[in-house]
Short mmCIF file of C-alpha atoms and ligand atoms in Angstrom, two decimals:
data_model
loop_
_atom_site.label_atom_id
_atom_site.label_comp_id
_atom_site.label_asym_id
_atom_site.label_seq_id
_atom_site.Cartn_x
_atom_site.Cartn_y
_atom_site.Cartn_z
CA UNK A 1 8.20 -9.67 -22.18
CA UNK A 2 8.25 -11.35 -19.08
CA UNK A 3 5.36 -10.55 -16.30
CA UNK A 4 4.58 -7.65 -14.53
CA UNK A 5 1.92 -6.05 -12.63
CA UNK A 6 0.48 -2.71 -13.74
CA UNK A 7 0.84 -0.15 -10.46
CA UNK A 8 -2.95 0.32 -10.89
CA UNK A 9 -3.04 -4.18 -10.33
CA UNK A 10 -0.54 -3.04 -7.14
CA UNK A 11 -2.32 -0.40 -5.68
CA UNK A 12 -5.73 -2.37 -5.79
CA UNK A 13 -4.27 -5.33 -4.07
CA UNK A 14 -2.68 -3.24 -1.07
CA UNK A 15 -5.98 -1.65 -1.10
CA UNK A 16 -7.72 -5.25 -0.33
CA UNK A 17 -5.17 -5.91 2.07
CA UNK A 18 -5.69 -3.22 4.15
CA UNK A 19 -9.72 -3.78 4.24
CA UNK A 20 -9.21 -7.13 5.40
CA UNK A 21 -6.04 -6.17 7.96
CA UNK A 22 -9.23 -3.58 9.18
CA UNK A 23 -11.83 -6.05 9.26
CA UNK A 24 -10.11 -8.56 11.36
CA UNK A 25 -10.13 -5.77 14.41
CA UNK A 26 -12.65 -5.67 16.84
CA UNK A 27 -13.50 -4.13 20.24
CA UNK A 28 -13.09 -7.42 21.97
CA UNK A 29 -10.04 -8.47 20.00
CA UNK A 30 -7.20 -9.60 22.51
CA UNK A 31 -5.23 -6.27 23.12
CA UNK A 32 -1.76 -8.31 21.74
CA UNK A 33 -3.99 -8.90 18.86
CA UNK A 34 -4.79 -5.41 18.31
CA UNK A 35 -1.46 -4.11 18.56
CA UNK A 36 -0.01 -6.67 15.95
CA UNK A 37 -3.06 -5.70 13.93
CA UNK A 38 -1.96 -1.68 14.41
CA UNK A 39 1.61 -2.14 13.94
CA UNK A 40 1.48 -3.80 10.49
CA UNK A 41 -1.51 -1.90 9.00
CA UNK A 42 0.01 1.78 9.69
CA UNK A 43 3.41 0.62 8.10
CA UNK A 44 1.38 -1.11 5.56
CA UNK A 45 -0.18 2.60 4.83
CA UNK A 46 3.08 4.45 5.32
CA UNK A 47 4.65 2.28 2.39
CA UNK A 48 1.42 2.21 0.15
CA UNK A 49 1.01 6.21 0.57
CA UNK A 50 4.62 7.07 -0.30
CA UNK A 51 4.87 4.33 -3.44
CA UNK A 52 1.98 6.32 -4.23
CA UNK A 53 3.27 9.90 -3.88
CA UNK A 54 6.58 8.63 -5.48
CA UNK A 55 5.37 7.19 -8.77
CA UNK A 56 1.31 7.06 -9.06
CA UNK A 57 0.52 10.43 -8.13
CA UNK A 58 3.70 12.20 -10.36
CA UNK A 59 2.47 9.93 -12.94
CA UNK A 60 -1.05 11.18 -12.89
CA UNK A 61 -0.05 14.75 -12.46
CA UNK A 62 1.57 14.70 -15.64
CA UNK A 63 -1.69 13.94 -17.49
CA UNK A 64 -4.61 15.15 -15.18
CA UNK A 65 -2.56 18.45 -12.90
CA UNK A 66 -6.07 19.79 -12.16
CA UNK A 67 -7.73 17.27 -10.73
CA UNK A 68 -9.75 17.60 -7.76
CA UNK A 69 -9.28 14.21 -6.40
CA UNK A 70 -5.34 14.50 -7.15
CA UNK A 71 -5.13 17.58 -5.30
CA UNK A 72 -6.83 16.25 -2.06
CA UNK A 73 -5.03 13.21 -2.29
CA UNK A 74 -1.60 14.39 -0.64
CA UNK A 75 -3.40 16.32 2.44
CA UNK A 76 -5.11 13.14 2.65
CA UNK A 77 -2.20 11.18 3.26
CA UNK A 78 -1.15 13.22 5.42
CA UNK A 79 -4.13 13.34 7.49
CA UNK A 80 -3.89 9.71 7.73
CA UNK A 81 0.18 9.74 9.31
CA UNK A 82 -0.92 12.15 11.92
CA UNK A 83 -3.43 9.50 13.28
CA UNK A 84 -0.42 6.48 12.92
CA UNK A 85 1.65 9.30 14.66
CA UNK A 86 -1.33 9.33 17.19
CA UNK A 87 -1.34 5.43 17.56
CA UNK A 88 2.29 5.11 17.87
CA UNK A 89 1.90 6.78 20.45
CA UNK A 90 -0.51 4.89 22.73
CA UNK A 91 -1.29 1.83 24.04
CA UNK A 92 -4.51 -0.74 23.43
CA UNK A 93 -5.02 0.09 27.18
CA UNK A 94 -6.21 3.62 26.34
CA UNK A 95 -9.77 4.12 25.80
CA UNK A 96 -9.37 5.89 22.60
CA UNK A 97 -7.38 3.23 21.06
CA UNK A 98 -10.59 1.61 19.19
CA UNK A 99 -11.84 4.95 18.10
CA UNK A 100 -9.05 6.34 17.25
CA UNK A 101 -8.52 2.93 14.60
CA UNK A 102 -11.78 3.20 13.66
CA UNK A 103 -11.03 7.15 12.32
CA UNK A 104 -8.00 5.76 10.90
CA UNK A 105 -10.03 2.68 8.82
CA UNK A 106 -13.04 5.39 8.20
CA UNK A 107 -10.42 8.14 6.51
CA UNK A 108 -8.61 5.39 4.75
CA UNK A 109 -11.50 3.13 2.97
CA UNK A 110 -12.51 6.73 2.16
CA UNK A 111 -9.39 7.91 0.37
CA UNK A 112 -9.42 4.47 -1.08
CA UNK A 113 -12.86 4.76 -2.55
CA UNK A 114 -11.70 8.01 -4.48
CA UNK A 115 -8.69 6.20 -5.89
CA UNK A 116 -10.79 2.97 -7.23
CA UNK A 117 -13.34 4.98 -8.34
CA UNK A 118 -11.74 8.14 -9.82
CA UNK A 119 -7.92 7.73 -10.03
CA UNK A 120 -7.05 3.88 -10.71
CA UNK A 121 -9.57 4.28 -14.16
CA UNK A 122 -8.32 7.38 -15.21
CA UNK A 123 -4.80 5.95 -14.90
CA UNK A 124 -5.57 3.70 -16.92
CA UNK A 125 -7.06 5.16 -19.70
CA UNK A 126 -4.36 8.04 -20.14
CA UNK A 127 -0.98 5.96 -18.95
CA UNK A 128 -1.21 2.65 -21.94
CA UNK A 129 1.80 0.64 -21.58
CA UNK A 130 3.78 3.05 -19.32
CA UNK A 131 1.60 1.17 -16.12
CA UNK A 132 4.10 -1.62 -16.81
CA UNK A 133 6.66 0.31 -16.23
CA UNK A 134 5.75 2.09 -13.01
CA UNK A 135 4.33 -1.66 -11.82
CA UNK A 136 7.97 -2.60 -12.05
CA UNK A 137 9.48 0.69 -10.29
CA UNK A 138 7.00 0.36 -7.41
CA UNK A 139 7.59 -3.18 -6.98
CA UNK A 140 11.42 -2.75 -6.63
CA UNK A 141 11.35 0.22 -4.17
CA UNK A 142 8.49 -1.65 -2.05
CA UNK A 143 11.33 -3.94 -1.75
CA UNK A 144 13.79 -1.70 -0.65
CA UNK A 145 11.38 -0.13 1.55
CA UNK A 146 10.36 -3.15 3.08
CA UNK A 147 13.87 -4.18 3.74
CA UNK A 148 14.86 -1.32 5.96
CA UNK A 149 12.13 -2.72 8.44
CA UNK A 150 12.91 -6.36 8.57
CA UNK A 151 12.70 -7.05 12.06
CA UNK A 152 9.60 -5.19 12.49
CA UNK A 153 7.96 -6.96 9.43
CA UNK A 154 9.38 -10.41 11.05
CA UNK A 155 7.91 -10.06 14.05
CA UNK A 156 4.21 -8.81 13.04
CA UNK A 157 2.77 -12.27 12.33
CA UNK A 158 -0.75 -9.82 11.87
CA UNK A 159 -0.43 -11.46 8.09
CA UNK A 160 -1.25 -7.87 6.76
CA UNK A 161 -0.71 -6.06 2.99
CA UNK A 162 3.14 -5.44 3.38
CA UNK A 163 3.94 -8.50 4.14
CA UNK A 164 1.51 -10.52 1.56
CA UNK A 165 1.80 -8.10 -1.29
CA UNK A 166 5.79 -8.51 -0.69
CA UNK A 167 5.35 -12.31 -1.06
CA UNK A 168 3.41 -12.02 -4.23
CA UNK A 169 6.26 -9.67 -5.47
CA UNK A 170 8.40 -12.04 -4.60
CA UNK A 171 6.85 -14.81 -6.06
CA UNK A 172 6.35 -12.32 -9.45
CA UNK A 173 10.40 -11.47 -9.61
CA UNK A 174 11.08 -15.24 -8.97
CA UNK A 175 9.35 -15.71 -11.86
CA UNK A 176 10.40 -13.29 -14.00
CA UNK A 177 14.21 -14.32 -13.02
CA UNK A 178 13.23 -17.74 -13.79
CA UNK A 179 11.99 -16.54 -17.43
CA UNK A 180 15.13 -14.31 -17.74
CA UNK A 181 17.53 -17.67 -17.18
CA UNK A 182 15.19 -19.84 -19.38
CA UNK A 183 15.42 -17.07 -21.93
CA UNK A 184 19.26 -16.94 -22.04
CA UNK A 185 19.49 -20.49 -21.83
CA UNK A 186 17.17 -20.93 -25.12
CA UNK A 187 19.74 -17.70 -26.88
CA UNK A 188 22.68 -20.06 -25.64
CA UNK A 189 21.16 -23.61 -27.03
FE1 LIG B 1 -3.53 7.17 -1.60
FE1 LIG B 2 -4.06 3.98 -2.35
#
């Protein structure tokens, strides 16, 4: 079976992204800088959070529906759009513009503690083989996702998670189109 990444290998790596899209943010970053920096880190959540309401958190509701970190998980999310919402809608000139990103990287590292620690392990002691599967489901619709926001991912030269985790998807379904054909060709021979 050709390649692919387990959604619990998926989620991990947008998780990295995003701590090192926060990291490069400072106070005294250029303002231009810190836009760029904005704009591609809250889409980069907004895609991460609903891949993860669409297949990860379904998936672990299935096997855990009590779970305490689950059930938080959602509001979380949510939490977290209201304070994109509340970016969106200002400017690097206002003065709450650095606090307000700093709530937004506080809340999310956070969330994303409670997910490496509690949810991405019990994933994958309950879900065997089946994280293939939703690995391969996520990476298609993060495609499709991606796709409907192609000038805005373009533009954003920030170099955050969408765009990077896209390329090693890309790179990945290369790949496994590559082993498909070589397959076929070795049936054929
Ligand atoms: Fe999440
Ligand atoms: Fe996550």
């Amino acid at each position: 079976m050709p390649y692919v990444p387990t959604i619990t290998t998926m989620i991990r790596l947008d998780h990295s992204h995003a701590v090192s899209a926060f990291h490069r943010y400072g106070s005294e970053t250029a303002w231009w800088r810190k836009r760029a920096i904005v704009t591609s880190v809250c889409r980069a959540l907004e895609i991460h959070a609903q891949l993860e309401e669409e297949f990860f958190y379904p998936a672990l509701a299935r096997i855990a529906p009590t779970d305490e970190i689950l059930k938080k998980s959602q509001s979380e999310h949510d939490q977290l759009r209201e304070i994109i919402a509340k970016l969106r809608g200002m400017g690097p000139e206002n003065a709450a513009y650095d606090s307000l990103f700093m709530e937004l990287m506080r809340d999310t590292l956070h969330h994303v503690a409670d997910e490496e620690t509690k949810l991405l392990p019990l994933a994958e002691r309950a879900l065997g083989p089946e994280l293939r599967t939703l690995g391969a489901q996520m990476m298609r619709r993060r495609m499709q996702l991606l796709g409907e926001h192609p000038v805005e991912m373009a533009v954003n030269t920030a170099g955050t998670f969408p765009v990077a985790t896209a390329v090693v998807a890309t790179v990945l379904a290369c790949g496994v189109a590559r082993l498909v054909r070589g397959n076929r060709h070795a049936r054929a021979a």
